[in-house]
Amino acid sequence: MVSMSGMASAEPLRWASDSQSGAPFVFHDPADQSKLTGFETDLIQALAKQIGREQVFVQNDWDGLIPGLQRGLYDVVIDGIEITPEHRAAVDFSTPYYRTFEQIAVRKDAVGLDSVDALRGHVVGTLKDTLSQRLLEKAGGISLRSYTDETNAYSDLVNGRLDAVMLDAPIALYYAVPDPRLKLVGAPIGGLSYGIALAKGRDVLRAQLDAGLEAMRRDGELRRILARWNMWTPEMASFTGDTTTEAIAPTAWQHWLLATRPAATWRDRLARYASFLPLIGRAALMTVAVSACAMVLAVAWGLVLALARRYGRWPFRMAATGYIEIVRGTPLLIQILFIFYGLPSVGIRLDPFVAGVVALGLNYAAYEAENYRAGLQSVPHGQMEAALALNMTQFQAVRHVVVPQAFRFVVPVMTNDFISLLKDSSLVSVITLTELTQAYVRLSTTYYDYFGTGLLIGCAYLLLGLPFVRLARMAERRLSVGVAQARR
């Protein structure tokens, strides 16, 4: 066993999770969106204290958690990750900190769908890449719907798109039990364990985590945390050997129920929407910051590409053409993931904000380059000849005569492109930036309110885009006069 003494380290324990995964794992407190909570949040904080290290949270999208771990962006991942042979092939795990089972939920009026065998011939929802999905696929004869978010699965069950949902018992406890339209049925199905994931080869850290978890089991800290979240079960008592009968109120569970209860009146609903505004405001600022920085990069790099393609020697023309065709021919989302997760393989690690700006800027530069090329071609050739006749070099003619005139043609298009970029910035949410789209997902999945929250986020995008729409119209009016005069 690793000694707990002398473990104090100057390096904080950087742990990652997806705070959009929802309750009860790691999520933002519905009563205070600036506060991170969840039973895994409490567990990792207690564990970091046990091993004598400060802890730092790193937000990441669920699909990017393991790739980020393998790229060394953080030390550990804790987010209800099941310990399976497939996962063990990619990462190492601590000893399990929670054991549970799968649970079926159906609508209140449903009968007879209380086992996997009884689900044959019915439409069943679950989360992708989980034990539940594997069990349902193995059973056969079930029309399976895989989701990335449990709230969507339960919403579809309520709306009649599914006949049943089978998910981990803790998820069912927090999303199906409080809903009066749903009920849990059947006996526990299967068995699974959650573990803390580490990159391969972090044996010292894994030994420290195992020692810390063992200490938390011995002193009852693990039981107290789980009891507060209403997750201490006979199965966990058997697993840990902790048979203490101390009564601990499920305060965290009760807080969750109180904070997420449906708004009884319109006044309550409006008050809840008002509480969203600080988060939406911060997300809007992030959206504008990422978009503005990316557009500056796109304008500058796009101009270089256009000039290289129009006036450069053949190697530069070929390089610029190749760049434009490759970037325009591949999805922006792939480019974002490549820059954030792929470049660390060659030693280039970018901050999420920088990675988002670079990805959006380089992508839009390809489109801006084509806009500029069209603008350069629209300048009458006589303008260049006249400049050369005045003893200007080609560089001086392009810089002082051609580019300023071409710029007048493309300004309205650039403004429209910025509005498009503003909306495409939603894609950077996959690399942990909390912009408007991620704020929408977080709020809507917390309160099951996609309608009102969607209207708020839609209004925010509209308010951000409207000034630029008017700017584009003003530019078109002013420049159309100048262009017409120039052509006369």
Coordinates of C-alpha atoms in Angstrom, one line a residue:
M1 CA 0.0 0.0 0.0
V2 CA 1.2 3.5 -0.8
S3 CA 1.8 5.6 2.3
M4 CA -0.5 8.6 2.6
S5 CA 2.2 10.6 4.4
G6 CA 4.5 12.8 2.4
M7 CA 2.2 12.8 -0.7
A8 CA 1.8 16.6 -0.7
S9 CA 2.6 17.7 -4.2
A10 CA 2.9 21.2 -5.7
E11 CA 1.2 19.8 -8.8
P12 CA -2.6 20.0 -8.6
L13 CA -4.7 17.0 -9.6
R14 CA -6.3 18.0 -12.9
W15 CA -9.5 16.0 -13.3
A16 CA -11.8 16.2 -16.2
S17 CA -15.5 15.5 -16.7
D18 CA -18.4 16.7 -18.8
S19 CA -20.6 18.9 -16.6
Q20 CA -23.4 18.4 -19.2
S21 CA -23.6 14.7 -18.4
G22 CA -26.1 15.6 -15.8
A23 CA -27.1 14.5 -12.3
P24 CA -25.9 12.9 -10.1
F25 CA -22.4 12.7 -11.5
V26 CA -20.8 16.1 -12.3
F27 CA -23.1 19.0 -13.1
H28 CA -23.8 22.6 -12.4
D29 CA -26.1 23.3 -9.5
P30 CA -29.5 24.1 -10.9
A31 CA -29.9 26.7 -8.1
D32 CA -26.5 28.3 -8.9
Q33 CA -25.1 27.7 -12.4
S34 CA -21.7 29.0 -11.4
K35 CA -21.3 26.1 -8.8
L36 CA -20.1 22.7 -9.8
T37 CA -21.7 19.8 -7.9
G38 CA -22.5 16.1 -8.0
F39 CA -21.5 13.0 -6.1
E40 CA -18.4 12.6 -8.2
T41 CA -17.4 16.2 -7.6
D42 CA -17.6 15.6 -3.8
L43 CA -15.8 12.3 -4.2
I44 CA -12.8 13.7 -6.2
Q45 CA -12.5 16.7 -3.9
A46 CA -12.4 14.4 -0.9
L47 CA -10.0 12.1 -2.7
A48 CA -7.6 15.0 -3.7
K49 CA -7.6 16.0 0.0
Q50 CA -6.7 12.4 1.0
I51 CA -3.7 12.3 -1.3
G52 CA -2.6 15.7 -0.4
R53 CA -3.1 17.5 -3.7
E54 CA -5.1 20.5 -4.8
Q55 CA -7.7 19.7 -7.4
V56 CA -8.5 21.6 -10.7
F57 CA -11.5 20.8 -12.8
V58 CA -11.2 20.7 -16.6
Q59 CA -14.4 20.7 -18.6
N60 CA -14.5 18.5 -21.7
D61 CA -17.1 17.1 -24.0
W62 CA -18.0 13.4 -23.2
D63 CA -16.7 12.1 -26.4
G64 CA -13.4 13.9 -25.9
L65 CA -12.7 12.8 -22.3
I66 CA -10.6 9.8 -23.1
P67 CA -8.8 11.3 -26.1
G68 CA -8.0 14.3 -23.9
L69 CA -6.7 12.0 -21.2
Q70 CA -4.4 10.2 -23.7
R71 CA -3.1 13.6 -24.9
G72 CA -2.1 14.6 -21.3
L73 CA -4.6 17.5 -21.1
Y74 CA -5.4 16.3 -17.5
D75 CA -4.5 13.6 -15.0
V76 CA -7.8 11.7 -14.5
V77 CA -11.3 11.4 -15.8
I78 CA -14.3 10.8 -13.5
D79 CA -17.7 10.8 -15.2
G80 CA -19.6 7.5 -14.5
I81 CA -17.2 5.6 -16.7
E82 CA -17.9 1.9 -16.7
I83 CA -15.0 -0.4 -16.1
T84 CA -15.2 -2.8 -19.1
P85 CA -12.6 -4.8 -21.0
E86 CA -13.0 -2.4 -23.9
H87 CA -12.3 0.6 -21.7
R88 CA -9.4 -1.1 -20.0
A89 CA -7.8 -1.6 -23.4
A90 CA -7.6 2.2 -23.8
V91 CA -7.0 3.5 -20.2
D92 CA -6.2 2.3 -16.7
F93 CA -8.7 2.5 -13.9
S94 CA -8.6 3.0 -10.2
T95 CA -10.4 0.5 -8.0
P96 CA -14.2 0.9 -8.3
Y97 CA -15.8 3.7 -6.3
Y98 CA -19.4 2.7 -7.1
R99 CA -21.3 -0.4 -8.1
T100 CA -24.8 -0.4 -9.5
F101 CA -27.1 -2.1 -12.0
E102 CA -29.4 -1.3 -14.9
Q103 CA -33.0 -0.2 -14.3
I104 CA -36.0 -0.1 -16.7
A105 CA -38.3 2.9 -16.7
V106 CA -41.7 3.0 -18.5
R107 CA -44.7 5.3 -18.6
K108 CA -47.1 5.2 -15.7
D109 CA -49.8 3.3 -17.6
A110 CA -47.5 0.7 -19.1
V111 CA -47.7 -3.0 -18.0
G112 CA -45.6 -6.0 -18.6
L113 CA -42.4 -4.4 -19.7
D114 CA -40.4 -5.3 -16.6
S115 CA -37.6 -7.4 -18.0
V116 CA -35.2 -7.5 -21.0
D117 CA -37.1 -10.4 -22.4
A118 CA -40.4 -8.5 -22.2
L119 CA -38.9 -5.6 -24.1
R120 CA -38.6 -7.7 -27.3
G121 CA -40.8 -6.2 -30.0
H122 CA -40.8 -2.8 -28.4
V123 CA -38.8 0.5 -28.9
V124 CA -36.3 1.0 -26.1
G125 CA -33.9 3.9 -25.5
T126 CA -30.5 4.0 -23.8
L127 CA -27.2 5.8 -23.8
K128 CA -24.7 4.8 -26.5
D129 CA -21.7 2.6 -25.7
T130 CA -23.0 1.5 -22.3
L131 CA -23.6 -1.9 -20.6
S132 CA -27.3 -1.3 -21.1
Q133 CA -26.9 -0.9 -24.9
R134 CA -24.9 -4.1 -25.0
L135 CA -27.5 -6.1 -23.0
L136 CA -30.3 -4.9 -25.2
E137 CA -28.4 -5.7 -28.4
K138 CA -27.5 -9.1 -27.1
A139 CA -31.2 -9.8 -26.2
G140 CA -32.2 -9.3 -29.9
G141 CA -35.7 -8.4 -31.2
I142 CA -35.6 -5.0 -29.6
S143 CA -35.8 -1.8 -31.6
L144 CA -33.0 0.1 -30.0
R145 CA -32.6 3.9 -29.9
S146 CA -29.2 5.2 -28.7
Y147 CA -28.8 8.6 -27.2
T148 CA -26.0 10.8 -26.0
D149 CA -28.1 12.5 -23.4
E150 CA -30.3 10.7 -20.8
T151 CA -32.8 13.6 -20.7
N152 CA -33.6 13.2 -24.4
A153 CA -34.2 9.5 -23.8
Y154 CA -36.7 10.1 -20.9
S155 CA -38.3 13.0 -22.9
D156 CA -39.0 10.6 -25.8
L157 CA -40.4 8.1 -23.4
V158 CA -42.8 10.7 -22.0
N159 CA -43.7 11.8 -25.5
G160 CA -44.5 8.3 -26.6
R161 CA -41.6 7.8 -29.0
L162 CA -40.2 5.0 -26.8
D163 CA -41.9 2.2 -24.9
A164 CA -39.1 2.0 -22.3
V165 CA -35.7 3.3 -21.2
M166 CA -33.0 1.2 -19.6
L167 CA -30.2 3.1 -17.9
D168 CA -27.9 3.0 -14.9
A169 CA -29.9 3.0 -11.6
P170 CA -28.4 6.4 -10.5
I171 CA -29.6 8.0 -13.7
A172 CA -33.0 6.5 -13.3
L173 CA -33.1 7.7 -9.7
Y174 CA -32.6 11.3 -10.7
Y175 CA -34.5 11.6 -14.0
A176 CA -37.3 9.0 -13.9
V177 CA -38.3 8.8 -10.2
P178 CA -39.1 12.5 -9.8
D179 CA -41.3 12.5 -12.9
P180 CA -44.9 11.6 -12.0
R181 CA -45.5 10.4 -15.6
L182 CA -42.9 7.6 -15.3
K183 CA -42.2 4.6 -13.0
L184 CA -39.4 2.1 -12.4
V185 CA -40.2 -1.5 -13.0
G186 CA -38.5 -4.9 -12.7
A187 CA -35.6 -6.3 -10.8
P188 CA -32.0 -5.0 -11.1
I189 CA -30.4 -6.0 -14.4
G190 CA -26.7 -6.8 -14.8
G191 CA -24.0 -5.2 -12.8
L192 CA -21.4 -2.5 -13.5
S193 CA -18.7 -0.6 -11.7
Y194 CA -17.6 3.1 -12.1
G195 CA -13.9 3.8 -11.9
I196 CA -11.5 6.8 -12.2
A197 CA -9.8 6.6 -15.6
L198 CA -6.0 7.3 -16.0
A199 CA -3.7 7.3 -18.9
K200 CA -1.7 4.1 -19.4
G201 CA 1.5 4.0 -17.3
R202 CA 0.4 6.4 -14.5
D203 CA 1.0 3.6 -12.0
V204 CA 2.2 5.9 -9.2
L205 CA -0.9 8.1 -9.4
R206 CA -3.2 5.0 -9.7
A207 CA -1.7 3.6 -6.5
Q208 CA -2.3 7.0 -4.8
L209 CA -5.9 7.0 -5.9
D210 CA -6.5 3.4 -4.8
A211 CA -4.9 4.2 -1.4
G212 CA -7.1 7.3 -1.1
L213 CA -10.3 5.4 -2.0
E214 CA -9.5 2.7 0.5
A215 CA -9.0 5.3 3.2
M216 CA -12.3 6.9 2.3
R217 CA -14.0 3.4 2.6
R218 CA -12.4 2.8 6.0
D219 CA -13.3 6.1 7.6
G220 CA -16.8 6.2 6.1
E221 CA -16.3 9.3 3.9
L222 CA -17.4 7.4 0.8
R223 CA -20.6 6.3 2.5
R224 CA -21.4 9.8 3.8
I225 CA -20.9 11.3 0.3
L226 CA -23.2 8.7 -1.3
A227 CA -25.8 8.9 1.4
R228 CA -26.1 12.7 0.9
W229 CA -26.9 11.9 -2.8
N230 CA -29.3 9.2 -1.8
M231 CA -27.1 6.6 -3.5
W232 CA -26.0 4.4 -0.6
T233 CA -27.4 1.0 -1.4
P234 CA -27.2 -2.5 0.2
E235 CA -25.0 -3.4 -2.8
M236 CA -22.5 -0.7 -1.9
A237 CA -22.6 -1.7 1.8
S238 CA -21.7 -5.2 0.8
F239 CA -19.0 -4.0 -1.6
T240 CA -17.3 -1.7 0.9
G241 CA -17.9 -3.8 4.0
D242 CA -19.3 -0.7 5.6
T243 CA -22.4 -1.8 7.5
T244 CA -22.6 1.3 9.7
T245 CA -26.3 2.2 10.3
E246 CA -25.7 6.0 10.9
A247 CA -28.6 8.0 9.6
I248 CA -27.5 10.6 7.0
A249 CA -30.1 12.8 5.5
P250 CA -30.0 12.9 1.6
T251 CA -29.6 16.6 1.6
A252 CA -28.0 16.8 -1.9
W253 CA -30.8 14.7 -3.4
Q254 CA -33.5 16.9 -1.7
H255 CA -31.7 20.0 -3.0
W256 CA -31.8 18.6 -6.5
L257 CA -35.5 17.8 -6.3
L258 CA -36.3 21.3 -5.0
A259 CA -34.2 23.1 -7.5
T260 CA -35.5 21.2 -10.6
R261 CA -39.2 21.0 -9.6
P262 CA -41.5 22.2 -12.4
A263 CA -42.3 25.9 -12.2
A264 CA -45.8 26.1 -10.7
T265 CA -46.7 29.6 -12.1
W266 CA -45.7 31.9 -14.9
R267 CA -44.1 34.1 -12.3
D268 CA -41.9 31.2 -11.1
R269 CA -41.0 30.3 -14.7
L270 CA -40.0 33.9 -15.5
A271 CA -38.0 34.0 -12.3
R272 CA -36.2 30.9 -13.4
Y273 CA -35.5 32.3 -16.9
A274 CA -34.1 35.5 -15.2
S275 CA -31.7 33.3 -13.3
F276 CA -30.3 32.0 -16.6
L277 CA -29.3 35.5 -17.8
P278 CA -25.8 35.7 -16.1
L279 CA -24.8 32.4 -17.7
I280 CA -26.3 33.4 -21.1
G281 CA -24.5 36.7 -20.9
R282 CA -21.1 35.1 -20.2
A283 CA -21.7 32.6 -23.0
A284 CA -22.6 35.4 -25.4
L285 CA -19.4 37.2 -24.6
M286 CA -17.4 34.1 -25.3
T287 CA -19.3 33.6 -28.6
V288 CA -18.4 37.2 -29.7
A289 CA -14.8 36.9 -28.5
V290 CA -14.2 33.6 -30.4
S291 CA -16.0 34.9 -33.5
A292 CA -14.3 38.3 -33.6
C293 CA -10.8 36.9 -33.2
A294 CA -11.4 34.1 -35.7
M295 CA -12.7 36.7 -38.2
V296 CA -9.6 38.8 -37.9
L297 CA -7.5 35.8 -38.6
A298 CA -9.7 34.7 -41.5
V299 CA -9.6 38.2 -43.1
A300 CA -5.8 38.4 -42.9
W301 CA -5.0 34.9 -43.9
G302 CA -7.7 34.9 -46.6
L303 CA -6.1 38.0 -48.2
V304 CA -2.7 36.3 -48.3
L305 CA -4.2 33.3 -50.0
A306 CA -6.1 35.3 -52.5
L307 CA -3.0 37.4 -53.5
A308 CA -0.9 34.2 -53.7
R309 CA -3.4 32.6 -56.0
R310 CA -3.9 35.7 -58.2
Y311 CA -0.4 37.1 -58.4
G312 CA 2.0 34.6 -56.9
R313 CA 4.4 32.3 -58.7
W314 CA 3.2 28.8 -59.6
P315 CA 4.4 27.1 -56.3
F316 CA 2.5 29.6 -54.2
R317 CA -0.5 29.4 -56.5
M318 CA -0.6 25.7 -56.2
A319 CA -0.1 25.8 -52.4
A320 CA -2.9 28.4 -52.0
T321 CA -5.3 26.4 -54.3
G322 CA -4.5 23.2 -52.5
Y323 CA -5.1 24.8 -49.1
I324 CA -8.5 26.3 -50.1
E325 CA -9.8 23.1 -51.7
I326 CA -8.7 20.9 -48.7
V327 CA -10.2 23.2 -46.1
R328 CA -13.5 23.7 -48.1
G329 CA -13.7 20.0 -48.7
T330 CA -13.6 18.8 -45.1
P331 CA -16.1 19.4 -42.3
L332 CA -15.3 22.3 -39.9
L333 CA -16.1 20.0 -36.9
I334 CA -13.4 17.5 -38.0
Q335 CA -10.9 20.4 -38.3
I336 CA -11.7 21.6 -34.8
L337 CA -11.2 18.2 -33.3
F338 CA -8.0 17.7 -35.3
I339 CA -6.5 20.9 -34.1
F340 CA -7.4 20.4 -30.5
Y341 CA -6.9 16.6 -30.1
G342 CA -4.7 15.7 -33.1
L343 CA -1.9 18.4 -32.9
P344 CA -0.8 17.3 -29.4
S345 CA 0.5 14.2 -31.1
V346 CA 3.1 16.3 -32.7
G347 CA 3.8 18.4 -29.7
I348 CA 1.5 21.3 -30.4
R349 CA -0.9 21.9 -27.5
L350 CA -3.3 24.8 -27.8
D351 CA -5.5 26.3 -25.2
P352 CA -9.3 25.6 -26.0
F353 CA -9.9 29.3 -26.8
V354 CA -6.8 29.5 -29.1
A355 CA -7.7 26.2 -30.7
G356 CA -11.3 27.4 -31.4
V357 CA -10.0 30.7 -32.9
V358 CA -7.4 29.0 -35.0
A359 CA -9.8 26.4 -36.3
L360 CA -12.6 28.8 -37.2
G361 CA -10.1 31.4 -38.6
L362 CA -8.3 29.0 -40.8
N363 CA -11.5 27.5 -42.1
Y364 CA -13.2 30.8 -42.9
A365 CA -9.9 32.1 -44.5
A366 CA -10.5 29.6 -47.4
Y367 CA -13.9 31.1 -48.1
E368 CA -12.7 34.7 -47.6
A369 CA -9.8 34.0 -50.1
E370 CA -12.3 33.1 -52.8
N371 CA -14.3 36.3 -52.0
Y372 CA -11.2 38.4 -52.3
R373 CA -10.2 36.6 -55.5
A374 CA -13.6 37.5 -57.0
G375 CA -13.0 41.1 -55.8
L376 CA -9.6 41.3 -57.3
Q377 CA -10.9 40.0 -60.6
S378 CA -13.7 42.6 -60.6
V379 CA -11.2 45.5 -60.7
P380 CA -10.7 46.5 -64.4
H381 CA -7.4 45.4 -65.8
G382 CA -6.8 49.0 -66.9
Q383 CA -6.3 50.0 -63.3
M384 CA -3.3 47.8 -63.0
E385 CA -1.9 49.0 -66.4
A386 CA -2.4 52.6 -65.4
A387 CA -0.5 52.0 -62.2
L388 CA 2.3 50.3 -64.0
A389 CA 2.4 53.2 -66.5
L390 CA 3.0 55.5 -63.6
N391 CA 6.2 53.5 -62.8
M392 CA 4.7 51.6 -59.9
T393 CA 6.0 48.2 -59.3
Q394 CA 3.5 45.3 -59.4
F395 CA 3.6 45.1 -55.6
Q396 CA 2.9 48.8 -55.3
A397 CA 0.1 48.6 -57.9
V398 CA -1.6 45.8 -56.1
R399 CA -1.2 47.4 -52.7
H400 CA -2.2 50.9 -53.5
V401 CA -4.6 50.5 -56.5
V402 CA -6.1 47.1 -56.9
V403 CA -6.6 45.8 -53.3
P404 CA -8.4 49.0 -52.0
Q405 CA -10.8 48.8 -54.9
A406 CA -11.4 45.1 -54.5
F407 CA -12.0 45.6 -50.8
R408 CA -15.0 47.8 -51.5
F409 CA -16.6 44.9 -53.5
V410 CA -16.1 42.3 -50.7
V411 CA -17.0 44.2 -47.6
P412 CA -20.7 43.3 -47.7
V413 CA -19.9 39.6 -48.2
M414 CA -17.4 39.7 -45.3
T415 CA -20.1 41.1 -43.0
N416 CA -22.4 38.2 -44.0
D417 CA -19.6 35.7 -43.4
F418 CA -19.1 37.1 -39.9
I419 CA -22.7 36.4 -39.2
S420 CA -22.3 32.9 -40.4
L421 CA -19.1 32.5 -38.3
L422 CA -21.0 33.7 -35.3
K423 CA -23.4 30.8 -35.6
D424 CA -20.7 28.3 -36.6
S425 CA -18.9 29.2 -33.4
S426 CA -21.4 26.8 -31.7
L427 CA -19.1 23.9 -32.9
V428 CA -16.3 24.9 -30.5
S429 CA -18.5 23.7 -27.6
V430 CA -17.0 20.3 -28.4
I431 CA -13.6 21.5 -27.1
T432 CA -14.9 22.7 -23.7
L433 CA -15.6 26.4 -24.5
T434 CA -18.9 27.5 -22.9
E435 CA -20.5 29.5 -25.6
L436 CA -24.2 30.0 -26.3
T437 CA -25.0 26.5 -27.7
Q438 CA -23.3 24.8 -24.8
A439 CA -25.2 27.0 -22.4
Y440 CA -28.4 26.0 -24.1
V441 CA -27.6 22.3 -23.7
R442 CA -26.7 22.7 -20.1
L443 CA -29.8 24.6 -19.1
S444 CA -32.3 22.6 -21.2
T445 CA -31.1 19.3 -19.9
T446 CA -31.1 20.4 -16.3
Y447 CA -34.7 21.6 -16.4
Y448 CA -36.2 19.6 -19.2
D449 CA -37.1 22.9 -20.8
Y450 CA -36.1 23.0 -24.4
F451 CA -38.8 25.5 -25.5
G452 CA -38.3 28.5 -23.2
T453 CA -34.5 28.0 -23.0
G454 CA -34.3 27.7 -26.7
L455 CA -36.2 31.0 -27.2
L456 CA -33.8 32.7 -24.8
I457 CA -30.7 31.4 -26.6
G458 CA -32.3 32.1 -30.0
C459 CA -32.9 35.7 -28.9
A460 CA -29.3 36.0 -27.8
Y461 CA -28.0 34.9 -31.2
L462 CA -30.4 37.3 -32.9
L463 CA -29.3 40.2 -30.8
L464 CA -25.6 39.5 -31.5
G465 CA -26.2 39.1 -35.2
L466 CA -28.6 42.0 -35.9
P467 CA -26.0 44.8 -35.6
F468 CA -23.9 43.1 -38.2
V469 CA -27.0 42.6 -40.5
R470 CA -27.6 46.3 -40.4
L471 CA -23.9 47.0 -40.9
A472 CA -23.9 44.8 -44.0
R473 CA -26.9 46.7 -45.4
M474 CA -25.2 50.1 -44.7
A475 CA -22.0 48.9 -46.4
E476 CA -23.9 47.7 -49.4
R477 CA -25.7 51.1 -49.8
R478 CA -22.5 53.1 -49.3
L479 CA -20.2 51.0 -51.4
S480 CA -22.7 50.5 -54.2
V481 CA -22.7 54.3 -54.7
G482 CA -18.9 54.3 -54.7
V483 CA -18.7 51.4 -57.1
A484 CA -21.2 52.9 -59.5
Q485 CA -19.3 56.1 -59.5
A486 CA -16.1 54.3 -60.1
R487 CA -17.6 52.4 -63.1
R488 CA -18.9 55.6 -64.6

